[in-house]
Coordinates of C-alpha atoms in Angstrom, one line a residue:
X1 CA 114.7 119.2 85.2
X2 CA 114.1 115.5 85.1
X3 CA 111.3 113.9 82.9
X4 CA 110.3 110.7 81.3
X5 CA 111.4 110.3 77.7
X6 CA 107.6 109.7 77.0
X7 CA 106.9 113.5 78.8
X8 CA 109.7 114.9 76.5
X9 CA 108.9 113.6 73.2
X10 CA 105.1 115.0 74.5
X11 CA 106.2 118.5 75.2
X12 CA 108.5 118.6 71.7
X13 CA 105.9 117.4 69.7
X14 CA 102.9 119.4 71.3
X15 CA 104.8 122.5 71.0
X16 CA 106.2 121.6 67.6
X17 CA 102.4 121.0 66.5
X18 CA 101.3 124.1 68.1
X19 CA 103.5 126.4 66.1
X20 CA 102.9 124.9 62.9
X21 CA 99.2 125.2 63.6
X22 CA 97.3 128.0 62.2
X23 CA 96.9 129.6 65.8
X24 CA 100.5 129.0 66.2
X25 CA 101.4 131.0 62.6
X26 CA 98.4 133.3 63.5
X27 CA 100.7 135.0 66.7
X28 CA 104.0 134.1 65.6
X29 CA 104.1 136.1 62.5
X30 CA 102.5 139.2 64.2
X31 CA 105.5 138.7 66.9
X32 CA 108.3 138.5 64.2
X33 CA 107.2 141.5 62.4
X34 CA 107.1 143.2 65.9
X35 CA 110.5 142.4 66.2
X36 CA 111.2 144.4 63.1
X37 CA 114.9 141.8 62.9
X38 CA 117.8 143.1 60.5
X39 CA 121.1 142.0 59.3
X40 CA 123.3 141.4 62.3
X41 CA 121.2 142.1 65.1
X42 CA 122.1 139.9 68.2
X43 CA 118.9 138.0 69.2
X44 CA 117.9 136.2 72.6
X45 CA 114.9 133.8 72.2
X46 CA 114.2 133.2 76.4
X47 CA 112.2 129.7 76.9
X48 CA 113.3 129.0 73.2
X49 CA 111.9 125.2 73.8
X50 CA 112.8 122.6 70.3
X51 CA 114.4 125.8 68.4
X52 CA 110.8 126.2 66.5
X53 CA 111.9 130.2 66.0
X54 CA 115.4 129.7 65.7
X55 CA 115.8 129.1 62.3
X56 CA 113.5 132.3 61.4
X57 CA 115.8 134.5 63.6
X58 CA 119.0 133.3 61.8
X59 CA 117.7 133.7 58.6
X60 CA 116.7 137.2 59.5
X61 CA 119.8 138.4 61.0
X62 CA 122.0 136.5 58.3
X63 CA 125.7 135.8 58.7
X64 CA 126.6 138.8 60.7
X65 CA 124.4 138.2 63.2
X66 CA 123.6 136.2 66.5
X67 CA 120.6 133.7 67.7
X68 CA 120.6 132.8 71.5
X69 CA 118.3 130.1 72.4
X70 CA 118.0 130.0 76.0
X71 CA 115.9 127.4 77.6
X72 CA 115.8 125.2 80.9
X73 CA 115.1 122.1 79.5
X74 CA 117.8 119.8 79.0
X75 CA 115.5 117.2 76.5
X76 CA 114.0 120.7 74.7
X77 CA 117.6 122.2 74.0
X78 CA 118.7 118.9 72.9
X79 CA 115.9 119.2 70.6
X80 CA 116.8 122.7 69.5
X81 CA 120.2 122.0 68.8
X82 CA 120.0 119.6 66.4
X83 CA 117.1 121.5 64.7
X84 CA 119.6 124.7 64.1
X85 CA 122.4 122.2 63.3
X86 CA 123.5 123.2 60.2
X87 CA 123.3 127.3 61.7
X88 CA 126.5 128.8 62.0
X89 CA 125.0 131.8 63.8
X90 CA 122.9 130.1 66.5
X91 CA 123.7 128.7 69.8
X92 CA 121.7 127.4 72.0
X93 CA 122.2 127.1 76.2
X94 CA 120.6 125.4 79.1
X95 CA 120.2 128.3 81.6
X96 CA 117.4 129.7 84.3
X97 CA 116.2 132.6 82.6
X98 CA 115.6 134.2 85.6
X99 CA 119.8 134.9 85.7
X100 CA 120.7 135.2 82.1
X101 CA 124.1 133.9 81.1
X102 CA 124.5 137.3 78.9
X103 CA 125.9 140.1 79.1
X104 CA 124.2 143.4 80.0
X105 CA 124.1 145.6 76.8
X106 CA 124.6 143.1 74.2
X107 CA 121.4 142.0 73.1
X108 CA 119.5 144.1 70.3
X109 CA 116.1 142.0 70.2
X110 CA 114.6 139.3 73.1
X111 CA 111.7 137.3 72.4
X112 CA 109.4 135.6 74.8
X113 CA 106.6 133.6 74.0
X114 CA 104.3 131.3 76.2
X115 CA 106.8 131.1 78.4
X116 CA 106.6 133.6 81.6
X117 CA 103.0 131.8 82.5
X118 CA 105.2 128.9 83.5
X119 CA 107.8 130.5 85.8
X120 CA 108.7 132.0 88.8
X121 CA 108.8 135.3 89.0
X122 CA 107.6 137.1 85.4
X123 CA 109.1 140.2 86.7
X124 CA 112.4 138.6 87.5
X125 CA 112.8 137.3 83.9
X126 CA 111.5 140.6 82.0
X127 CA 114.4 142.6 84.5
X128 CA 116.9 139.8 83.3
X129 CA 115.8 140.7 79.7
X130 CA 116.0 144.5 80.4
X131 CA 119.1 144.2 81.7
X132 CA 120.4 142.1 78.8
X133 CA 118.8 144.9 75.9
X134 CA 121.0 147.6 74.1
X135 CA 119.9 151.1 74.0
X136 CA 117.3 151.3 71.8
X137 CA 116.6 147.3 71.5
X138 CA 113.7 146.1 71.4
X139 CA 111.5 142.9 73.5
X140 CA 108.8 141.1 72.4
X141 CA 106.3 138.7 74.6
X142 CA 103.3 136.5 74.0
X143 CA 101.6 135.6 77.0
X144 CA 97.5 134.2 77.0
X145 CA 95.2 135.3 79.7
X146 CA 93.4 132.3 80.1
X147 CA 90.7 133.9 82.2
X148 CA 89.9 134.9 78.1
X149 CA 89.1 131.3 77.3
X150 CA 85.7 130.7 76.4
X151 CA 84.1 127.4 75.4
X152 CA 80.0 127.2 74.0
X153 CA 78.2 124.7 75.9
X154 CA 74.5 125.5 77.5
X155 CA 75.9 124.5 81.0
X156 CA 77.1 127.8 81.7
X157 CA 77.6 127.3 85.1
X158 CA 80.2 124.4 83.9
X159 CA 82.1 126.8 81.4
X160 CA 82.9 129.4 84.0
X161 CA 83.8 126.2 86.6
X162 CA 86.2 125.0 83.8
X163 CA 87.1 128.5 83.0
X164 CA 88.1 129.2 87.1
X165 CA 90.1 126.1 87.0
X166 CA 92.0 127.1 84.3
X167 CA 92.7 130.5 86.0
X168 CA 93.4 128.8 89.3
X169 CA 95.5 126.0 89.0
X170 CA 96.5 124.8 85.7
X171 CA 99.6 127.4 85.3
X172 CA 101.1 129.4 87.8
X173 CA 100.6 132.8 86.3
X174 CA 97.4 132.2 84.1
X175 CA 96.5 135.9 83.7
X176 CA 99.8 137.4 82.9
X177 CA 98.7 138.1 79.7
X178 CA 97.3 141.4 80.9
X179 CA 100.4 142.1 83.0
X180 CA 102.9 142.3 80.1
X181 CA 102.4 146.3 79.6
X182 CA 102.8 146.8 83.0
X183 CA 105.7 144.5 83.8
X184 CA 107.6 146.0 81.0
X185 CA 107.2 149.5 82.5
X186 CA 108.2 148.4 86.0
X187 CA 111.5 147.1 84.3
X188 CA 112.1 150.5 82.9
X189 CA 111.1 150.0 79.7
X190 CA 109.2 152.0 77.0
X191 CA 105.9 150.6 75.9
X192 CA 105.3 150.3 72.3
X193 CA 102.2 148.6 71.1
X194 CA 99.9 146.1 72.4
X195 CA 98.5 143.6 70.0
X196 CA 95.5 141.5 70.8
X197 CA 95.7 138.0 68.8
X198 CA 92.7 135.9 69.5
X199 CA 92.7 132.0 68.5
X200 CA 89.2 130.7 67.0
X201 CA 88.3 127.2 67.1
X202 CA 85.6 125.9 65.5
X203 CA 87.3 122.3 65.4
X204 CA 86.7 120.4 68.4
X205 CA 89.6 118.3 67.8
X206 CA 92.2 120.9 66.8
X207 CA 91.1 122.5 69.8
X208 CA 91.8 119.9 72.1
X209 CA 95.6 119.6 70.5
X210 CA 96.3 123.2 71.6
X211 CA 93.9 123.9 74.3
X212 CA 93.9 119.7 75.6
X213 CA 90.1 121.1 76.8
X214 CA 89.8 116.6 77.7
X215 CA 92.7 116.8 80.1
X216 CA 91.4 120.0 81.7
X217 CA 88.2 118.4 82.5
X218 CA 89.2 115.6 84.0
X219 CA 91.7 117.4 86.0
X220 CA 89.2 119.4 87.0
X221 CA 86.8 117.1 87.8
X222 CA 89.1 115.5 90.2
X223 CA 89.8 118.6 91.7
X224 CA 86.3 119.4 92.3
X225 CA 85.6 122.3 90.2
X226 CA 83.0 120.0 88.1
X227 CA 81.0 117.1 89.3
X228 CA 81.8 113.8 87.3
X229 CA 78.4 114.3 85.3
X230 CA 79.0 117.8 84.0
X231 CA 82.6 116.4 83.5
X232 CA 81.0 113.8 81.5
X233 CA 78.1 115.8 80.4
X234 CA 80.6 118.7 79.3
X235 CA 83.0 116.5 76.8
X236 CA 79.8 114.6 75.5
X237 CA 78.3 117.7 73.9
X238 CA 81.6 119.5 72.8
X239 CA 82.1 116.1 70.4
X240 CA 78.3 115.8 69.5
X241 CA 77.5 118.9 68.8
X242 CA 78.9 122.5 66.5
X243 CA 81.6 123.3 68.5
X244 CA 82.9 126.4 69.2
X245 CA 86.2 128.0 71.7
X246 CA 88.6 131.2 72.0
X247 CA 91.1 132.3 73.9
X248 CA 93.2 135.2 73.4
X249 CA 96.8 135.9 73.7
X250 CA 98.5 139.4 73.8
X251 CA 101.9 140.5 72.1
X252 CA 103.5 143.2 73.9
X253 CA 106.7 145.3 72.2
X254 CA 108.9 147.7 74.3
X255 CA 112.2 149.0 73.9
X256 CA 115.2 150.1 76.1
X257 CA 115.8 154.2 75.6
X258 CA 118.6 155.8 76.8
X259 CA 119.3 156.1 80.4
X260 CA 118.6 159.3 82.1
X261 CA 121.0 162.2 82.6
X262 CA 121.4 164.2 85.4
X263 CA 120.9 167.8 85.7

């Protein structure tokens, strides 16, 4: 994938921001305790972007074990190399993570996170993962439903318009959020929990930073879903006046169990 340096440095920083931000630590650490990582597990981050986990996972897993940081994104692995550095136990790879470059069975622990609202085919990359997961191993995802986003503003008709847009063409899977259980089942895998985590903003400014709520307006505005008034209308009073926005993401576990035997 080809992009600007300007578009790279964006992407690394905005998702560098975001997981240092309070939402970010808010989901994270209920994902790595999900994980439930020990000493020498083998451990595949999918979508890994600038490494921002990376250096958790090896810590975790210590000498004897493995980090995989898989990603798409030439500029974002360059990113996430030199982050994990000075980690002898992490390597990181420019792959598709809808056909993984592991082997089937040698993975004890995958973690996705943001990352199959962006893709082709969700199912495709939670199969890959399957596929890739020991007996008894254990995934992890974080996905948002962005139909969940909510935004106070006395134009209601404008907050569901800017709500639909998000849904509807901002990512290509804006929902799958809500998915996860069941796209973990149809890849054979046992479900485990399902943990709600909902980002508060009461910050109109931090929420812009993770959310970008100006962009989204004026993208929608040019693509119709608001008039230029309630475009302008709508980021007047979110600066003006006490703001308030959610969204929430889920994290859903599952595990590999042991294959079936025949009677």
């Amino acid at each position: 994938m080809h992009r600007t340096p300007q578009q790279a440095a964006r992407s690394h920083d905005y998702l560098r921001r975001l997981a240092h931000s309070g939402v970010g630590k808010g989901f994270k650490s209920v994902a790595t305790a999900e994980l439930e990582l020990e000493p020498g597990h083998v451990v595949a981050d999918l979508g890994c972007g600038p490494g921002t986990d990376l250096v958790t996972y090896a810590e975790a897993v210590g000498p004897t074990g493995t980090v995989i940081g898989i990603d798409h994104d030439d500029d974002l692995v360059r990113h996430a190399r030199a982050h994990t550095a000075h980690l002898s136990n992490v390597t990181v790879e420019t792959a598709d993570i809808h056909d993984l470059p592991v082997e089937s069975g040698s993975v004890d622990r995958v973690h996705i996170d943001r990352v199959l609202q962006h893709v082709s085919s969700p199912a495709t990359v939670i199969g890959e993962a399957a596929r890739t997961l020991r007996t008894g191993g254990k995934i992890v995802c974080v996905e948002p439903d962005w139909a969940t986003v909510v935004i106070d503003h006395p134009d209601t008709a404008a907050a569901a318009a800017y709500t639909r847009f998000n849904v509807e063409r901002t990512v290509p899977h804006a929902t799958v959020g809500r998915a996860l259980p069941r796209l973990l089942c149809d890849a054979g895998l046992t479900l485990d929990a399902i943990t709600p985590a909902t980002a508060v903003f009461t910050d109109a400014t931090e929420a812009d930073e993770v959310l970008t709520i100006r962009s989204v307006t004026e993208r929608a505005v040019a693509a119709g879903y608001l008039t230029s008034e309630q475009g302008r209308s709508w980021l007047q009073h979110l600066a003006a006046k006490p703001f308030f926005a959610a969204i929430t993401l889920f994290v859903v576990t599952g595990h590999r169990t042991p294959p079936k035997q025949l009677a």
